[in-house]
Amino acid sequence: MLDTLGGAAGRSGPAPGEDILSRLAARDDLTVREIAATGVLLLVAGHETTANMIALSTALLLRHPEQAARLADPAAVPGAVEELLRLLTIVHTGVPRLAVEDVELGGALIRAGDGVMAMLSTANRDDRLFGTEGHPGADEVDLARDARRHVAFGFGVHQCLGQPLARAELQIALATLFRRLPGLRLAVAREALEFRADALIYGLRALPVAW
Ligand code: HEM
């Protein structure tokens, strides 16, 4: 279908507005296929990620009510969200990179042209960075930890384009949820929760709750 539209020349419809899809659609240097693919990328990258982060964070905070209580302080919410992004690292399959020159890393030589998978979850559990004095090891949740150097949004020029939006959504959703529903609890046994270990974006298949 997209192919038969025949690229930019085949487009018609209402005048574009101010939104990102309209602005993409108005461009003559992109084909319909490229515009559609970018739209799908924005939808998947923008929805799957935050939806799963909210569900996973909620499940984790329900296990650690003393941590959830920290969200009552608005000043603590941004830092708390950074810690949740770090610990949960939902892009758990890592991000692909190609070496443009020979690089030595941890005693191993990566040659120009070699592909590598950078495992964000491993970096985010590095005790040398996050297991600092006065805080538990990096495998534990501590909403009071300074987790700002995490790489849950990737690193470099292709790091996540939606990170300010994702941060805003998570800060608003989690703080509001725990403030408005203080009696929030799991509606099933914790062992019954199914995790999306096989999906590109880690998360929960469902999070049944009651309040
Ligand atoms: C908790 C939420 C999110 C997480 C953890 C996340 C994580 C990531 C990661 C790890 C990457 C790859 C970065 C790299 O290769 O270095 C990425 C890329 C991207 N993300 Fe997100 N993301 C989130 C939310 C969003 C949202 C809300 C949007 C859009 C509205 C979005 C749009 C994108 C796009 C377009 C890219 C590709 C950027 C590029 O290749 O230049 N993401 N994201």
PDB file of C-alpha atoms and ligand atoms in Angstrom:
ATOM      1  CA  MET A   1       0.000   0.000   0.000  1.00  0.00           C
ATOM      2  CA  LEU A   2       2.705   2.415   1.013  1.00  0.00           C
ATOM      3  CA  ASP A   3       4.689   1.549  -2.096  1.00  0.00           C
ATOM      4  CA  THR A   4       1.727   2.208  -4.371  1.00  0.00           C
ATOM      5  CA  LEU A   5       1.376   5.728  -2.947  1.00  0.00           C
ATOM      6  CA  GLY A   6       4.615   6.407  -4.768  1.00  0.00           C
ATOM      7  CA  GLY A   7       6.423   8.684  -2.346  1.00  0.00           C
ATOM      8  CA  ALA A   8       5.927  12.381  -1.677  1.00  0.00           C
ATOM      9  CA  ALA A   9       4.178  13.081  -4.972  1.00  0.00           C
ATOM     10  CA  GLY A  10       1.247  10.791  -4.096  1.00  0.00           C
ATOM     11  CA  ARG A  11       0.248  12.584  -0.876  1.00  0.00           C
ATOM     12  CA  SER A  12      -2.921  14.572  -0.422  1.00  0.00           C
ATOM     13  CA  GLY A  13      -5.225  15.558   2.442  1.00  0.00           C
ATOM     14  CA  PRO A  14      -5.858  18.407   4.863  1.00  0.00           C
ATOM     15  CA  ALA A  15      -3.269  21.123   5.397  1.00  0.00           C
ATOM     16  CA  PRO A  16      -0.602  20.185   7.949  1.00  0.00           C
ATOM     17  CA  GLY A  17      -0.799  21.572  11.492  1.00  0.00           C
ATOM     18  CA  GLU A  18       1.962  22.322  13.995  1.00  0.00           C
ATOM     19  CA  ASP A  19       2.452  18.731  15.194  1.00  0.00           C
ATOM     20  CA  ILE A  20       5.437  16.556  14.376  1.00  0.00           C
ATOM     21  CA  LEU A  21       3.564  14.178  12.035  1.00  0.00           C
ATOM     22  CA  SER A  22       2.138  17.089  10.033  1.00  0.00           C
ATOM     23  CA  ARG A  23       5.567  18.628   9.773  1.00  0.00           C
ATOM     24  CA  LEU A  24       7.037  15.323   8.605  1.00  0.00           C
ATOM     25  CA  ALA A  25       4.204  14.837   6.097  1.00  0.00           C
ATOM     26  CA  ALA A  26       4.833  18.293   4.633  1.00  0.00           C
ATOM     27  CA  ARG A  27       8.430  17.476   3.764  1.00  0.00           C
ATOM     28  CA  ASP A  28       9.236  16.856   0.120  1.00  0.00           C
ATOM     29  CA  ASP A  29      12.581  15.193   0.771  1.00  0.00           C
ATOM     30  CA  LEU A  30      11.032  12.122   2.473  1.00  0.00           C
ATOM     31  CA  THR A  31       9.024   9.294   0.898  1.00  0.00           C
ATOM     32  CA  VAL A  32       5.667   8.195   2.298  1.00  0.00           C
ATOM     33  CA  ARG A  33       7.400   5.005   3.471  1.00  0.00           C
ATOM     34  CA  GLU A  34       9.998   7.017   5.424  1.00  0.00           C
ATOM     35  CA  ILE A  35       7.343   9.241   6.970  1.00  0.00           C
ATOM     36  CA  ALA A  36       5.170   6.245   7.931  1.00  0.00           C
ATOM     37  CA  ALA A  37       8.172   4.399   9.395  1.00  0.00           C
ATOM     38  CA  THR A  38       9.075   7.464  11.479  1.00  0.00           C
ATOM     39  CA  GLY A  39       5.456   7.693  12.677  1.00  0.00           C
ATOM     40  CA  VAL A  40       5.489   4.032  13.726  1.00  0.00           C
ATOM     41  CA  LEU A  41       8.866   4.508  15.439  1.00  0.00           C
ATOM     42  CA  LEU A  42       7.502   7.460  17.413  1.00  0.00           C
ATOM     43  CA  LEU A  43       4.386   5.519  18.396  1.00  0.00           C
ATOM     44  CA  VAL A  44       6.221   2.372  19.522  1.00  0.00           C
ATOM     45  CA  ALA A  45       9.181   4.174  21.069  1.00  0.00           C
ATOM     46  CA  GLY A  46       6.883   6.681  22.746  1.00  0.00           C
ATOM     47  CA  HIS A  47       4.164   4.360  24.015  1.00  0.00           C
ATOM     48  CA  GLU A  48       5.637   0.912  24.742  1.00  0.00           C
ATOM     49  CA  THR A  49       8.495   2.426  26.705  1.00  0.00           C
ATOM     50  CA  THR A  50       6.657   4.748  29.075  1.00  0.00           C
ATOM     51  CA  ALA A  51       3.698   2.334  29.502  1.00  0.00           C
ATOM     52  CA  ASN A  52       6.055  -0.455  30.561  1.00  0.00           C
ATOM     53  CA  MET A  53       8.168   1.832  32.735  1.00  0.00           C
ATOM     54  CA  ILE A  54       5.057   3.001  34.604  1.00  0.00           C
ATOM     55  CA  ALA A  55       3.825  -0.585  35.167  1.00  0.00           C
ATOM     56  CA  LEU A  56       7.237  -1.945  36.196  1.00  0.00           C
ATOM     57  CA  SER A  57       7.914   1.014  38.493  1.00  0.00           C
ATOM     58  CA  THR A  58       4.504   0.593  40.119  1.00  0.00           C
ATOM     59  CA  ALA A  59       5.087  -3.132  40.723  1.00  0.00           C
ATOM     60  CA  LEU A  60       8.497  -2.383  42.228  1.00  0.00           C
ATOM     61  CA  LEU A  61       7.229   0.430  44.455  1.00  0.00           C
ATOM     62  CA  LEU A  62       4.347  -1.722  45.729  1.00  0.00           C
ATOM     63  CA  ARG A  63       7.032  -4.146  46.985  1.00  0.00           C
ATOM     64  CA  HIS A  64       8.937  -1.277  48.641  1.00  0.00           C
ATOM     65  CA  PRO A  65       6.351   1.012  50.277  1.00  0.00           C
ATOM     66  CA  GLU A  66       9.054   2.833  52.232  1.00  0.00           C
ATOM     67  CA  GLN A  67      10.543   3.872  48.885  1.00  0.00           C
ATOM     68  CA  ALA A  68       7.159   4.767  47.383  1.00  0.00           C
ATOM     69  CA  ALA A  69       6.603   7.127  50.341  1.00  0.00           C
ATOM     70  CA  ARG A  70       9.439   9.307  48.981  1.00  0.00           C
ATOM     71  CA  LEU A  71       7.244  10.299  46.028  1.00  0.00           C
ATOM     72  CA  ALA A  72       5.144  12.403  48.439  1.00  0.00           C
ATOM     73  CA  ASP A  73       7.951  15.001  48.350  1.00  0.00           C
ATOM     74  CA  PRO A  74       7.726  16.769  44.943  1.00  0.00           C
ATOM     75  CA  ALA A  75      11.419  17.713  45.149  1.00  0.00           C
ATOM     76  CA  ALA A  76      12.360  14.020  45.378  1.00  0.00           C
ATOM     77  CA  VAL A  77      10.329  12.887  42.348  1.00  0.00           C
ATOM     78  CA  PRO A  78      12.788  13.709  39.490  1.00  0.00           C
ATOM     79  CA  GLY A  79      15.656  11.889  41.248  1.00  0.00           C
ATOM     80  CA  ALA A  80      13.386   8.955  42.077  1.00  0.00           C
ATOM     81  CA  VAL A  81      12.470   8.588  38.396  1.00  0.00           C
ATOM     82  CA  GLU A  82      16.163   8.565  37.394  1.00  0.00           C
ATOM     83  CA  GLU A  83      16.742   5.706  39.853  1.00  0.00           C
ATOM     84  CA  LEU A  84      13.791   3.742  38.448  1.00  0.00           C
ATOM     85  CA  LEU A  85      15.036   4.308  34.870  1.00  0.00           C
ATOM     86  CA  ARG A  86      18.481   3.079  35.939  1.00  0.00           C
ATOM     87  CA  LEU A  87      17.407  -0.018  37.818  1.00  0.00           C
ATOM     88  CA  LEU A  88      14.673  -1.140  35.411  1.00  0.00           C
ATOM     89  CA  THR A  89      16.537  -0.324  32.116  1.00  0.00           C
ATOM     90  CA  ILE A  90      13.688  -1.455  29.862  1.00  0.00           C
ATOM     91  CA  VAL A  91      15.757  -1.423  26.640  1.00  0.00           C
ATOM     92  CA  HIS A  92      17.309  -4.595  28.036  1.00  0.00           C
ATOM     93  CA  THR A  93      18.571  -6.046  24.755  1.00  0.00           C
ATOM     94  CA  GLY A  94      21.177  -3.277  24.471  1.00  0.00           C
ATOM     95  CA  VAL A  95      21.857  -0.878  21.610  1.00  0.00           C
ATOM     96  CA  PRO A  96      23.903  -1.707  18.483  1.00  0.00           C
ATOM     97  CA  ARG A  97      27.002   0.299  17.625  1.00  0.00           C
ATOM     98  CA  LEU A  98      29.606   0.064  14.844  1.00  0.00           C
ATOM     99  CA  ALA A  99      33.239   0.955  15.545  1.00  0.00           C
ATOM    100  CA  VAL A 100      34.420   3.636  13.091  1.00  0.00           C
ATOM    101  CA  GLU A 101      38.030   3.230  14.252  1.00  0.00           C
ATOM    102  CA  ASP A 102      40.012   0.719  16.348  1.00  0.00           C
ATOM    103  CA  VAL A 103      39.055   1.122  20.009  1.00  0.00           C
ATOM    104  CA  GLU A 104      40.494  -0.612  23.060  1.00  0.00           C
ATOM    105  CA  LEU A 105      37.890  -1.243  25.716  1.00  0.00           C
ATOM    106  CA  GLY A 106      38.471  -3.128  28.952  1.00  0.00           C
ATOM    107  CA  GLY A 107      41.594  -4.768  27.494  1.00  0.00           C
ATOM    108  CA  ALA A 108      39.794  -5.970  24.330  1.00  0.00           C
ATOM    109  CA  LEU A 109      40.470  -4.552  20.870  1.00  0.00           C
ATOM    110  CA  ILE A 110      37.383  -3.642  18.862  1.00  0.00           C
ATOM    111  CA  ARG A 111      38.430  -3.177  15.261  1.00  0.00           C
ATOM    112  CA  ALA A 112      37.073  -0.539  12.882  1.00  0.00           C
ATOM    113  CA  GLY A 113      33.997  -2.033  11.208  1.00  0.00           C
ATOM    114  CA  ASP A 114      33.202  -4.425  14.089  1.00  0.00           C
ATOM    115  CA  GLY A 115      29.664  -4.358  15.462  1.00  0.00           C
ATOM    116  CA  VAL A 116      29.056  -4.367  19.213  1.00  0.00           C
ATOM    117  CA  MET A 117      25.967  -4.525  21.399  1.00  0.00           C
ATOM    118  CA  ALA A 118      26.252  -2.034  24.262  1.00  0.00           C
ATOM    119  CA  MET A 119      24.366  -3.536  27.202  1.00  0.00           C
ATOM    120  CA  LEU A 120      22.691  -0.629  28.963  1.00  0.00           C
ATOM    121  CA  SER A 121      21.427  -2.787  31.838  1.00  0.00           C
ATOM    122  CA  THR A 122      24.940  -3.973  32.684  1.00  0.00           C
ATOM    123  CA  ALA A 123      26.305  -0.432  32.675  1.00  0.00           C
ATOM    124  CA  ASN A 124      23.397   0.694  34.835  1.00  0.00           C
ATOM    125  CA  ARG A 125      24.166  -1.960  37.468  1.00  0.00           C
ATOM    126  CA  ASP A 126      27.850  -0.992  37.782  1.00  0.00           C
ATOM    127  CA  ASP A 127      28.651  -0.717  41.495  1.00  0.00           C
ATOM    128  CA  ARG A 128      31.643   1.515  40.746  1.00  0.00           C
ATOM    129  CA  LEU A 129      29.241   4.181  39.490  1.00  0.00           C
ATOM    130  CA  PHE A 130      26.102   3.631  41.525  1.00  0.00           C
ATOM    131  CA  GLY A 131      27.030   1.634  44.647  1.00  0.00           C
ATOM    132  CA  THR A 132      28.406   4.747  46.319  1.00  0.00           C
ATOM    133  CA  GLU A 133      28.959   5.125  50.055  1.00  0.00           C
ATOM    134  CA  GLY A 134      25.796   5.362  52.104  1.00  0.00           C
ATOM    135  CA  HIS A 135      23.731   3.617  49.412  1.00  0.00           C
ATOM    136  CA  PRO A 136      23.016  -0.065  48.749  1.00  0.00           C
ATOM    137  CA  GLY A 137      24.608  -1.938  45.807  1.00  0.00           C
ATOM    138  CA  ALA A 138      23.485  -1.143  42.268  1.00  0.00           C
ATOM    139  CA  ASP A 139      21.155  -4.185  42.129  1.00  0.00           C
ATOM    140  CA  GLU A 140      18.980  -2.604  44.827  1.00  0.00           C
ATOM    141  CA  VAL A 141      16.440   0.205  44.545  1.00  0.00           C
ATOM    142  CA  ASP A 142      17.217   3.416  46.449  1.00  0.00           C
ATOM    143  CA  LEU A 143      15.171   6.405  45.323  1.00  0.00           C
ATOM    144  CA  ALA A 144      17.525   8.693  47.268  1.00  0.00           C
ATOM    145  CA  ARG A 145      20.527   7.644  45.182  1.00  0.00           C
ATOM    146  CA  ASP A 146      22.099   9.991  42.620  1.00  0.00           C
ATOM    147  CA  ALA A 147      21.430   7.938  39.465  1.00  0.00           C
ATOM    148  CA  ARG A 148      21.735  10.767  36.940  1.00  0.00           C
ATOM    149  CA  ARG A 149      24.647   9.179  35.073  1.00  0.00           C
ATOM    150  CA  HIS A 150      22.592   6.147  33.976  1.00  0.00           C
ATOM    151  CA  VAL A 151      22.377   5.233  30.284  1.00  0.00           C
ATOM    152  CA  ALA A 152      18.762   3.966  30.180  1.00  0.00           C
ATOM    153  CA  PHE A 153      18.165   6.418  27.299  1.00  0.00           C
ATOM    154  CA  GLY A 154      21.307   5.289  25.455  1.00  0.00           C
ATOM    155  CA  PHE A 155      24.362   7.411  24.800  1.00  0.00           C
ATOM    156  CA  GLY A 156      25.759   9.676  22.076  1.00  0.00           C
ATOM    157  CA  VAL A 157      24.078  11.334  19.096  1.00  0.00           C
ATOM    158  CA  HIS A 158      21.348   8.680  18.821  1.00  0.00           C
ATOM    159  CA  GLN A 159      20.344   8.737  22.480  1.00  0.00           C
ATOM    160  CA  CYS A 160      16.603   8.789  23.059  1.00  0.00           C
ATOM    161  CA  LEU A 161      14.865  11.678  21.359  1.00  0.00           C
ATOM    162  CA  GLY A 162      11.851  11.409  23.677  1.00  0.00           C
ATOM    163  CA  GLN A 163      13.635  11.566  27.021  1.00  0.00           C
ATOM    164  CA  PRO A 164      12.243  14.912  28.263  1.00  0.00           C
ATOM    165  CA  LEU A 165       8.708  13.687  27.465  1.00  0.00           C
ATOM    166  CA  ALA A 166       9.376  10.283  29.074  1.00  0.00           C
ATOM    167  CA  ARG A 167      10.729  11.926  32.239  1.00  0.00           C
ATOM    168  CA  ALA A 168       7.709  14.242  32.476  1.00  0.00           C
ATOM    169  CA  GLU A 169       5.257  11.363  31.950  1.00  0.00           C
ATOM    170  CA  LEU A 170       6.923   9.176  34.576  1.00  0.00           C
ATOM    171  CA  GLN A 171       7.224  11.948  37.145  1.00  0.00           C
ATOM    172  CA  ILE A 172       3.573  12.958  36.757  1.00  0.00           C
ATOM    173  CA  ALA A 173       2.134   9.426  36.518  1.00  0.00           C
ATOM    174  CA  LEU A 174       3.976   7.876  39.461  1.00  0.00           C
ATOM    175  CA  ALA A 175       3.680  10.815  41.861  1.00  0.00           C
ATOM    176  CA  THR A 176      -0.036  11.187  41.059  1.00  0.00           C
ATOM    177  CA  LEU A 177      -0.771   7.453  41.263  1.00  0.00           C
ATOM    178  CA  PHE A 178       0.736   7.004  44.732  1.00  0.00           C
ATOM    179  CA  ARG A 179      -0.747  10.272  46.017  1.00  0.00           C
ATOM    180  CA  ARG A 180      -4.285   9.658  44.725  1.00  0.00           C
ATOM    181  CA  LEU A 181      -4.420   5.936  45.537  1.00  0.00           C
ATOM    182  CA  PRO A 182      -2.646   5.374  48.862  1.00  0.00           C
ATOM    183  CA  GLY A 183      -4.366   1.961  49.178  1.00  0.00           C
ATOM    184  CA  LEU A 184      -2.991   0.734  45.834  1.00  0.00           C
ATOM    185  CA  ARG A 185      -2.055  -2.961  45.970  1.00  0.00           C
ATOM    186  CA  LEU A 186      -1.495  -5.950  43.689  1.00  0.00           C
ATOM    187  CA  ALA A 187      -4.702  -7.822  42.891  1.00  0.00           C
ATOM    188  CA  VAL A 188      -2.824 -11.081  42.205  1.00  0.00           C
ATOM    189  CA  ALA A 189       0.052 -12.899  43.885  1.00  0.00           C
ATOM    190  CA  ARG A 190       3.419 -11.410  42.923  1.00  0.00           C
ATOM    191  CA  GLU A 191       4.502 -14.784  41.491  1.00  0.00           C
ATOM    192  CA  ALA A 192       1.576 -14.619  39.033  1.00  0.00           C
ATOM    193  CA  LEU A 193       2.940 -11.501  37.295  1.00  0.00           C
ATOM    194  CA  GLU A 194       4.227 -12.225  33.792  1.00  0.00           C
ATOM    195  CA  PHE A 195       7.255 -10.293  32.597  1.00  0.00           C
ATOM    196  CA  ARG A 196       8.058  -9.525  28.944  1.00  0.00           C
ATOM    197  CA  ALA A 197      11.521 -11.074  29.011  1.00  0.00           C
ATOM    198  CA  ASP A 198      11.307 -11.925  25.281  1.00  0.00           C
ATOM    199  CA  ALA A 199      10.253  -8.452  24.111  1.00  0.00           C
ATOM    200  CA  LEU A 200      12.517  -5.693  22.823  1.00  0.00           C
ATOM    201  CA  ILE A 201      11.141  -3.442  25.567  1.00  0.00           C
ATOM    202  CA  TYR A 202      11.124  -5.165  28.962  1.00  0.00           C
ATOM    203  CA  GLY A 203       7.966  -4.866  31.030  1.00  0.00           C
ATOM    204  CA  LEU A 204       4.859  -6.577  32.319  1.00  0.00           C
ATOM    205  CA  ARG A 205       2.151  -8.283  30.246  1.00  0.00           C
ATOM    206  CA  ALA A 206      -0.416  -6.995  32.751  1.00  0.00           C
ATOM    207  CA  LEU A 207      -0.445  -5.430  36.198  1.00  0.00           C
ATOM    208  CA  PRO A 208      -3.731  -6.235  37.969  1.00  0.00           C
ATOM    209  CA  VAL A 209      -4.189  -3.843  40.909  1.00  0.00           C
ATOM    210  CA  ALA A 210      -6.898  -2.941  43.423  1.00  0.00           C
ATOM    211  CA  TRP A 211      -7.328  -0.031  45.855  1.00  0.00           C
TER     212      TRP A 211
HETATM  213  C1  HEM B   1      11.082   5.392  29.656  1.00  0.00           C
HETATM  214  C2  HEM B   1      10.981   5.746  28.419  1.00  0.00           C
HETATM  215  C3  HEM B   1      12.020   5.541  27.357  1.00  0.00           C
HETATM  216  C4  HEM B   1      13.203   4.842  27.368  1.00  0.00           C
HETATM  217  C5  HEM B   1      13.830   4.062  28.535  1.00  0.00           C
HETATM  218  C6  HEM B   1      13.800   4.989  26.056  1.00  0.00           C
HETATM  219  C7  HEM B   1      15.018   4.437  25.679  1.00  0.00           C
HETATM  220  C8  HEM B   1      15.600   4.601  24.438  1.00  0.00           C
HETATM  221  C9  HEM B   1      16.882   4.036  24.052  1.00  0.00           C
HETATM  222  C10 HEM B   1      17.789   3.184  24.940  1.00  0.00           C
HETATM  223  C11 HEM B   1      17.120   4.415  22.778  1.00  0.00           C
HETATM  224  C12 HEM B   1      18.372   4.049  21.928  1.00  0.00           C
HETATM  225  C13 HEM B   1      19.418   5.114  22.164  1.00  0.00           C
HETATM  226  C14 HEM B   1      20.779   4.796  21.628  1.00  0.00           C
HETATM  227  O1  HEM B   1      20.912   4.085  20.625  1.00  0.00           O
HETATM  228  O2  HEM B   1      21.784   5.308  22.218  1.00  0.00           O
HETATM  229  C15 HEM B   1      16.001   5.229  22.350  1.00  0.00           C
HETATM  230  C16 HEM B   1      15.882   5.822  21.105  1.00  0.00           C
HETATM  231  C17 HEM B   1      14.791   6.522  20.689  1.00  0.00           C
HETATM  232  N1  HEM B   1      13.686   6.879  21.427  1.00  0.00           N
HETATM  233 FE1  HEM B   1      13.358   6.398  23.373  1.00  0.00          FE
HETATM  234  N2  HEM B   1      12.986   5.761  25.274  1.00  0.00           N
HETATM  235  C18 HEM B   1      11.887   6.133  26.028  1.00  0.00           C
HETATM  236  C19 HEM B   1      10.826   6.933  25.611  1.00  0.00           C
HETATM  237  C20 HEM B   1      10.697   7.502  24.374  1.00  0.00           C
HETATM  238  C21 HEM B   1       9.630   8.408  23.976  1.00  0.00           C
HETATM  239  C22 HEM B   1       8.513   8.878  24.904  1.00  0.00           C
HETATM  240  C23 HEM B   1       9.830   8.708  22.668  1.00  0.00           C
HETATM  241  C24 HEM B   1       9.080   9.591  21.702  1.00  0.00           C
HETATM  242  C25 HEM B   1       8.022  10.261  21.962  1.00  0.00           C
HETATM  243  C26 HEM B   1      11.052   8.032  22.250  1.00  0.00           C
HETATM  244  C27 HEM B   1      11.596   8.104  20.989  1.00  0.00           C
HETATM  245  C28 HEM B   1      12.814   7.572  20.622  1.00  0.00           C
HETATM  246  C29 HEM B   1      13.384   7.691  19.297  1.00  0.00           C
HETATM  247  C30 HEM B   1      12.742   8.384  18.087  1.00  0.00           C
HETATM  248  C31 HEM B   1      14.634   7.050  19.330  1.00  0.00           C
HETATM  249  C32 HEM B   1      15.654   6.907  18.187  1.00  0.00           C
HETATM  250  C33 HEM B   1      16.666   8.034  18.282  1.00  0.00           C
HETATM  251  C34 HEM B   1      17.760   7.919  17.238  1.00  0.00           C
HETATM  252  O3  HEM B   1      18.067   6.817  16.761  1.00  0.00           O
HETATM  253  O4  HEM B   1      18.361   8.964  16.898  1.00  0.00           O
HETATM  254  N3  HEM B   1      11.541   7.313  23.317  1.00  0.00           N
HETATM  255  N4  HEM B   1      15.086   5.338  23.388  1.00  0.00           N
END
